[in-house]
Short mmCIF file of C-alpha atoms and ligand atoms in Angstrom, two decimals:
data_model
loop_
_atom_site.label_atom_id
_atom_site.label_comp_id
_atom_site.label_asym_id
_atom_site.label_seq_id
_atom_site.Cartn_x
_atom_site.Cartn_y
_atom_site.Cartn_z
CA UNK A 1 -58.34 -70.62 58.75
CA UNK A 2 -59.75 -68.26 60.78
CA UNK A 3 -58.15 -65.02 62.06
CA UNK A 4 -58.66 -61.72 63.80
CA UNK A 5 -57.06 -58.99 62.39
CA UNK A 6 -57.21 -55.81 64.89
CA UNK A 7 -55.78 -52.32 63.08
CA UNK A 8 -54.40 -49.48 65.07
CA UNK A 9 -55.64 -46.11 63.82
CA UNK A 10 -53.00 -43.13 63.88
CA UNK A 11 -50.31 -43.59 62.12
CA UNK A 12 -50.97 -47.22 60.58
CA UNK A 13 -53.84 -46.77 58.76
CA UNK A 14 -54.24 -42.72 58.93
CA UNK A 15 -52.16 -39.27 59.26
CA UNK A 16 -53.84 -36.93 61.70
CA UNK A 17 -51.55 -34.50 60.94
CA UNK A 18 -51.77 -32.71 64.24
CA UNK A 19 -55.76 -32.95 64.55
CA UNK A 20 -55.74 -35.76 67.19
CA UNK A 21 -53.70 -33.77 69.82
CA UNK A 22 -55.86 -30.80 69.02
CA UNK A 23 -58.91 -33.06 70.11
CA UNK A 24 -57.17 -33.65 73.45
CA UNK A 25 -56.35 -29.76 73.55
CA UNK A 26 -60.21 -29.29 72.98
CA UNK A 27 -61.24 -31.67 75.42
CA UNK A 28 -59.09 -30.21 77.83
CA UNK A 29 -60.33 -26.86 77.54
CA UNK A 30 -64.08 -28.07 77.10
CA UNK A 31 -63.69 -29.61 80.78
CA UNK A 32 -61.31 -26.92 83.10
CA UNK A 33 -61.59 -23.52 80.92
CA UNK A 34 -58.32 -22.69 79.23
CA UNK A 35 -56.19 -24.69 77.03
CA UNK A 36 -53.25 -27.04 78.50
CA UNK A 37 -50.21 -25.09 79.05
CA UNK A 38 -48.42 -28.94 79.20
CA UNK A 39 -47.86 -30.55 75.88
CA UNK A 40 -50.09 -34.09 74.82
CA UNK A 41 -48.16 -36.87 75.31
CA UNK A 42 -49.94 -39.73 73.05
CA UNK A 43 -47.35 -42.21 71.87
CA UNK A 44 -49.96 -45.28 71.58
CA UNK A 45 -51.13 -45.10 74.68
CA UNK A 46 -54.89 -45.31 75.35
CA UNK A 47 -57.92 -42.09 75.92
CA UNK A 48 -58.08 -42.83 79.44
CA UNK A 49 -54.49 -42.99 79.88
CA UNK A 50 -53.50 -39.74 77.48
CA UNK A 51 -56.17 -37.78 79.53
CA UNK A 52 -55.42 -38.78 82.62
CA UNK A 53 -51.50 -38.04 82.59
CA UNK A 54 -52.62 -34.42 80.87
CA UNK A 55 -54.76 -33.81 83.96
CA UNK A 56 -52.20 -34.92 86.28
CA UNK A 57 -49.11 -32.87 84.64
CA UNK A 58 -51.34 -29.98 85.46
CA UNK A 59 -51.53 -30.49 89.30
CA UNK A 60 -55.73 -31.58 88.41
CA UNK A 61 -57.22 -34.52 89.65
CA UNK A 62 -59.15 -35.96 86.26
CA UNK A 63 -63.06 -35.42 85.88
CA UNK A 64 -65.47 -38.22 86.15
CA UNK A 65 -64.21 -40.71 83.03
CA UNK A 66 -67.89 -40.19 81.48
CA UNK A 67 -67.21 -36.50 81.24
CA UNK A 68 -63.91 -37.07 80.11
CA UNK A 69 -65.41 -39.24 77.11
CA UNK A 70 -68.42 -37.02 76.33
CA UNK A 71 -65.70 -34.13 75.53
CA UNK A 72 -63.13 -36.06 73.70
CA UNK A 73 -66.39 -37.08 71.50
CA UNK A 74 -67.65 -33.75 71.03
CA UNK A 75 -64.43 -32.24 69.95
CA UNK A 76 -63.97 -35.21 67.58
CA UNK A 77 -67.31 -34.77 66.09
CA UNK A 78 -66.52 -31.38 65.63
CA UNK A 79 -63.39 -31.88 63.65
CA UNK A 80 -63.93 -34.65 61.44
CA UNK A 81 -63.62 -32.11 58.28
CA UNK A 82 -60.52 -31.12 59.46
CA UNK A 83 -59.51 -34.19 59.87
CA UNK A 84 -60.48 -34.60 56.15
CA UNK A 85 -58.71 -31.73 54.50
CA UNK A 86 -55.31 -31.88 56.40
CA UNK A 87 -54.60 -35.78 56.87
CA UNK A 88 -54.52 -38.44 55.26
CA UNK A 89 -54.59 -42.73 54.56
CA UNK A 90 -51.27 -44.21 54.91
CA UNK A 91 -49.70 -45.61 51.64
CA UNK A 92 -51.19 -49.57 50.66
CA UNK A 93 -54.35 -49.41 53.47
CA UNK A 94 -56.86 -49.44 51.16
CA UNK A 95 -55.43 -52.00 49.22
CA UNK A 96 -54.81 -53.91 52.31
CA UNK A 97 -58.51 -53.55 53.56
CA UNK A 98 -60.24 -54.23 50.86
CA UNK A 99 -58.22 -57.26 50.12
CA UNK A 100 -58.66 -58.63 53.72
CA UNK A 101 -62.73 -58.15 53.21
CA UNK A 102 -61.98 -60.33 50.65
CA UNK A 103 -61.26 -63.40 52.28
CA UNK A 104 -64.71 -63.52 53.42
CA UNK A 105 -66.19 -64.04 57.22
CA UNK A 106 -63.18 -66.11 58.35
CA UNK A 107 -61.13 -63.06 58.63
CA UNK A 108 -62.68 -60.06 60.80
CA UNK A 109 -60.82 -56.72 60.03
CA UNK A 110 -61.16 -54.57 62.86
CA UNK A 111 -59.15 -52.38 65.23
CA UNK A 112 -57.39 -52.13 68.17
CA UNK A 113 -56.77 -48.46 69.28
CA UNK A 114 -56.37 -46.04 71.99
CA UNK A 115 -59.23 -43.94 70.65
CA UNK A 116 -62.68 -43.85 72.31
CA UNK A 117 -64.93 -45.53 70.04
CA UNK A 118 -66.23 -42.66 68.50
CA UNK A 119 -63.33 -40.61 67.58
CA UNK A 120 -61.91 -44.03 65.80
CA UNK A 121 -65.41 -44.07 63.96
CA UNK A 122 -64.32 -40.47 62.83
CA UNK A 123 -60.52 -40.05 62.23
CA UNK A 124 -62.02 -43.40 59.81
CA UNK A 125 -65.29 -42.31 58.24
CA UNK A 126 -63.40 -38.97 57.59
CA UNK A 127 -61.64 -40.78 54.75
CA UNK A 128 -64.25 -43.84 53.89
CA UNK A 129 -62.82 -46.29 55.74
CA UNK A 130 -65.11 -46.94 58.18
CA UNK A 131 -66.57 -49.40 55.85
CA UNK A 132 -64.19 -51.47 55.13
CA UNK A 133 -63.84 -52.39 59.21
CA UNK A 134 -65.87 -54.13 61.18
CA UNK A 135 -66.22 -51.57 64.33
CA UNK A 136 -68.94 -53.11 66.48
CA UNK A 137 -66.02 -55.52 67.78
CA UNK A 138 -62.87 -54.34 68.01
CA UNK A 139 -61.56 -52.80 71.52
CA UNK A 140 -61.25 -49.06 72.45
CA UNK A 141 -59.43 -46.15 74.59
CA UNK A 142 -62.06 -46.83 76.92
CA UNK A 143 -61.97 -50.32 77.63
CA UNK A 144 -59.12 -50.33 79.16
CA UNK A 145 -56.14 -47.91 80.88
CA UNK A 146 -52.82 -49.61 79.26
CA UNK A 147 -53.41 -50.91 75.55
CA UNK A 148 -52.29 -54.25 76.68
CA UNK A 149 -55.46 -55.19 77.84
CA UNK A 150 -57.17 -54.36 75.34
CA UNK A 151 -56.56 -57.51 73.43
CA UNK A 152 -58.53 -59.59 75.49
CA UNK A 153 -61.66 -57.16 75.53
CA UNK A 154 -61.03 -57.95 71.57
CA UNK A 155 -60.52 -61.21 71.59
CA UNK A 156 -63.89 -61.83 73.31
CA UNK A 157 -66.12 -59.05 71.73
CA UNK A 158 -64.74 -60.41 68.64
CA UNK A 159 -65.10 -64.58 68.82
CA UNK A 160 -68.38 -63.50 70.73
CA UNK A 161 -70.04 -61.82 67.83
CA UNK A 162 -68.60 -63.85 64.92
CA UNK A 163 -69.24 -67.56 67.41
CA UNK A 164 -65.27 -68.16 66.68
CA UNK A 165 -63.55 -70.13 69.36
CA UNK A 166 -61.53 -67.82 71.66
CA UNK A 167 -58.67 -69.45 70.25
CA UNK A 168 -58.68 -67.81 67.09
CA UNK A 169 -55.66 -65.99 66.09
CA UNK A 170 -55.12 -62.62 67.05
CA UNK A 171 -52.88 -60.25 65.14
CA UNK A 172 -52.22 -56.59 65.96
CA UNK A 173 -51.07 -54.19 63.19
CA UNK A 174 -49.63 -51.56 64.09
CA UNK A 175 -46.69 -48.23 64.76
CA UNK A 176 -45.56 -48.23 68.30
CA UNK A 177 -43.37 -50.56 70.93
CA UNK A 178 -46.78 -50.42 72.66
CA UNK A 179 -48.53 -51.67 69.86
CA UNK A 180 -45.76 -54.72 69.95
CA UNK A 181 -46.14 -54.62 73.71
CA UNK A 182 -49.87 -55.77 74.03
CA UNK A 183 -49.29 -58.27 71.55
CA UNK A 184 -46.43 -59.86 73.50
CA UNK A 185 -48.64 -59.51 76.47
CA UNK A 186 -52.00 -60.23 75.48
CA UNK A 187 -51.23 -63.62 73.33
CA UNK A 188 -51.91 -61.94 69.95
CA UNK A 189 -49.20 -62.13 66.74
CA UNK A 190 -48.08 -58.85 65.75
CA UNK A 191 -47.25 -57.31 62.18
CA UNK A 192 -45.46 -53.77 63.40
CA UNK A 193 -45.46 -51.41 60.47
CA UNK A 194 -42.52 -48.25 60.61
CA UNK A 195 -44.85 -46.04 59.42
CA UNK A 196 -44.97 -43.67 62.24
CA UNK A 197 -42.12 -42.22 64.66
CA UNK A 198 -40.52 -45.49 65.68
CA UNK A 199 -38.00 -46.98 62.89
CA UNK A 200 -38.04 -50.90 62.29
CA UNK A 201 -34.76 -51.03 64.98
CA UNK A 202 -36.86 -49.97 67.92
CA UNK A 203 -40.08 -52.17 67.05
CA UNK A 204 -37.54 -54.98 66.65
CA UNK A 205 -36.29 -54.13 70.47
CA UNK A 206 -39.57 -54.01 71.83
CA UNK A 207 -40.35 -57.43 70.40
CA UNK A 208 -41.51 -57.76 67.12
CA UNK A 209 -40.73 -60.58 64.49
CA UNK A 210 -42.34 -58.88 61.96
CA UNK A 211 -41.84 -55.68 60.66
CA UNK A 212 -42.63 -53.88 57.69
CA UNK A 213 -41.48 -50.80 56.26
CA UNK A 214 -44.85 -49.49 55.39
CA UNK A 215 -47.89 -51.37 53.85
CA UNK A 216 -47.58 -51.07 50.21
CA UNK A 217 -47.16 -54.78 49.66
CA UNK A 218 -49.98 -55.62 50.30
CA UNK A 219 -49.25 -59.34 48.90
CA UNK A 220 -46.46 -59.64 51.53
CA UNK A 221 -48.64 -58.50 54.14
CA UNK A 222 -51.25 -60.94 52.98
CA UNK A 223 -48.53 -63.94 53.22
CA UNK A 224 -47.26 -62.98 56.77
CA UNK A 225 -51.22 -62.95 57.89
CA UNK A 226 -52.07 -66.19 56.48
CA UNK A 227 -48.65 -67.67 58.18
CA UNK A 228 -49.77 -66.50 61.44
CA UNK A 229 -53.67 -67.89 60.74
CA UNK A 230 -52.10 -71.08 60.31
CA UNK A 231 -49.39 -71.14 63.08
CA UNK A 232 -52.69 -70.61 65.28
CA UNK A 233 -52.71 -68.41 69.04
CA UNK A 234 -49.51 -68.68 70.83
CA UNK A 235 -49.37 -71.63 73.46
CA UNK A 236 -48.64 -69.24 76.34
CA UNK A 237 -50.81 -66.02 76.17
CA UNK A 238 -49.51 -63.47 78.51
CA UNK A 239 -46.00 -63.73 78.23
CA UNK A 240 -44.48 -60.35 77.67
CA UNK A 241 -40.96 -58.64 77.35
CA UNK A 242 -42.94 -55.41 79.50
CA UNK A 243 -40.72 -52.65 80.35
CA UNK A 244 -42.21 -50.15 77.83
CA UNK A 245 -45.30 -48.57 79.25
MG1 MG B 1 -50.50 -45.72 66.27
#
């Protein structure tokens, strides 16, 4: 049965132990001249959206978006050892990865994150795992403002690239109610994992059926996948609970 798995990046699969919210610091600073005196406010929430509410807590209208993006690269290219030395994979996702690679072509491992492309292809090549993904599909922090709709950019990119019906399964994996929230709203299954700030209470409240403590059984992770590959896409994509972003 076939089945998309998308993978958020901070805090399900990786640590950034601080490093991500000095890239927005960077960014910041790369595009007005001093560092934000406002704090980064990330919380699963896409590039476009995380820059744009830093810009407007500071009383700035935002740059062009393709400025924007060209310095949220550069100061993620520039900290990728960093990255390295102070954070680290999450507990079971190596296990998990290389076990979904393999079940073969019928199951694309991917990701679904607020990053722009090329700071997810470095928070994971910092600690091998950009290998073990398949990041040409996948959607981005650019694709989209709110992370919601990011699962149809996904969806298609995806079934386009591996000629799946759009149909296929969907499942999100990851940390936040937002993660649960563009499930619920963009017709995908979700597997929320407590692994970051939000215990299994609040990921239950903001919709989820599944939730795991972190994602050292990997077997049981395996079983609730192939149980959702099976169950096939939810009759009604779209419907959503909302109310969190
Ligand atoms: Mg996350």
């Amino acid at each position: 049965m076939p089945l998309i798995v998308l993978w958020d990046v901070d805090h399900t699969l990786i640590e950034n132990c601080g490093v991500s919210k000095e890239i927005y610091a960077a960014a910041f600073a790369e595009l007005i001249g001093h560092g934000p005196v406002h704090p980064v406010v990330t919380e699963g929430r896409t590039d476009r959206s995380i820059m744009g509410d830093l810009f407007q807590r500071h009383g700035l209208v935002p740059p062009p978006w393709a400025a924007v993006e060209q310095a949220l690269s550069d100061a993620g290219e520039a900290r990728e050892q960093e990255l390295a030395r102070r954070g680290y994979v999450l507990p079971g996702v190596r296990d998990a990865l290389e076990q979904l690679r393999e079940l073969g072509e019928s199951t694309v491992s991917s990701v679904l994150t607020g990053n722009i492309r090329a700071n997810a292809l470095v928070k994971l090549r910092a600690f091998g795992l950009d290998e073990m993904l398949d990041l040409s599909v996948g959607a981005y922090g650019a694709d989209g403002k709110e992370r919601f709709e990011l699962v149809d950019v996904a969806r298609r990119r995806t079934a386009m690239a591996y000629a799946l019906p759009l149909g296929t399964p969907v499942v999100l994996i990851g940390d936040t109610p937002r993660d649960v929230e563009a499930g619920l709203r963009g017709g995908a299954a979700v597997v929320a994992v407590a692994s970051g700030s939000h215990d299994p209470d609040e990921l239950v409240a903001a919709g989820a059926d599944t939730v795991l403590p972190d994602l050292r059984d990997t077997a049981g992770l395996l079983t609730h996948l192939s149980a959702i590959a099976q169950r096939g896409a939810p009759a009604r994509p779209g419907r959503g609970r909302g109310g969190t972003s």
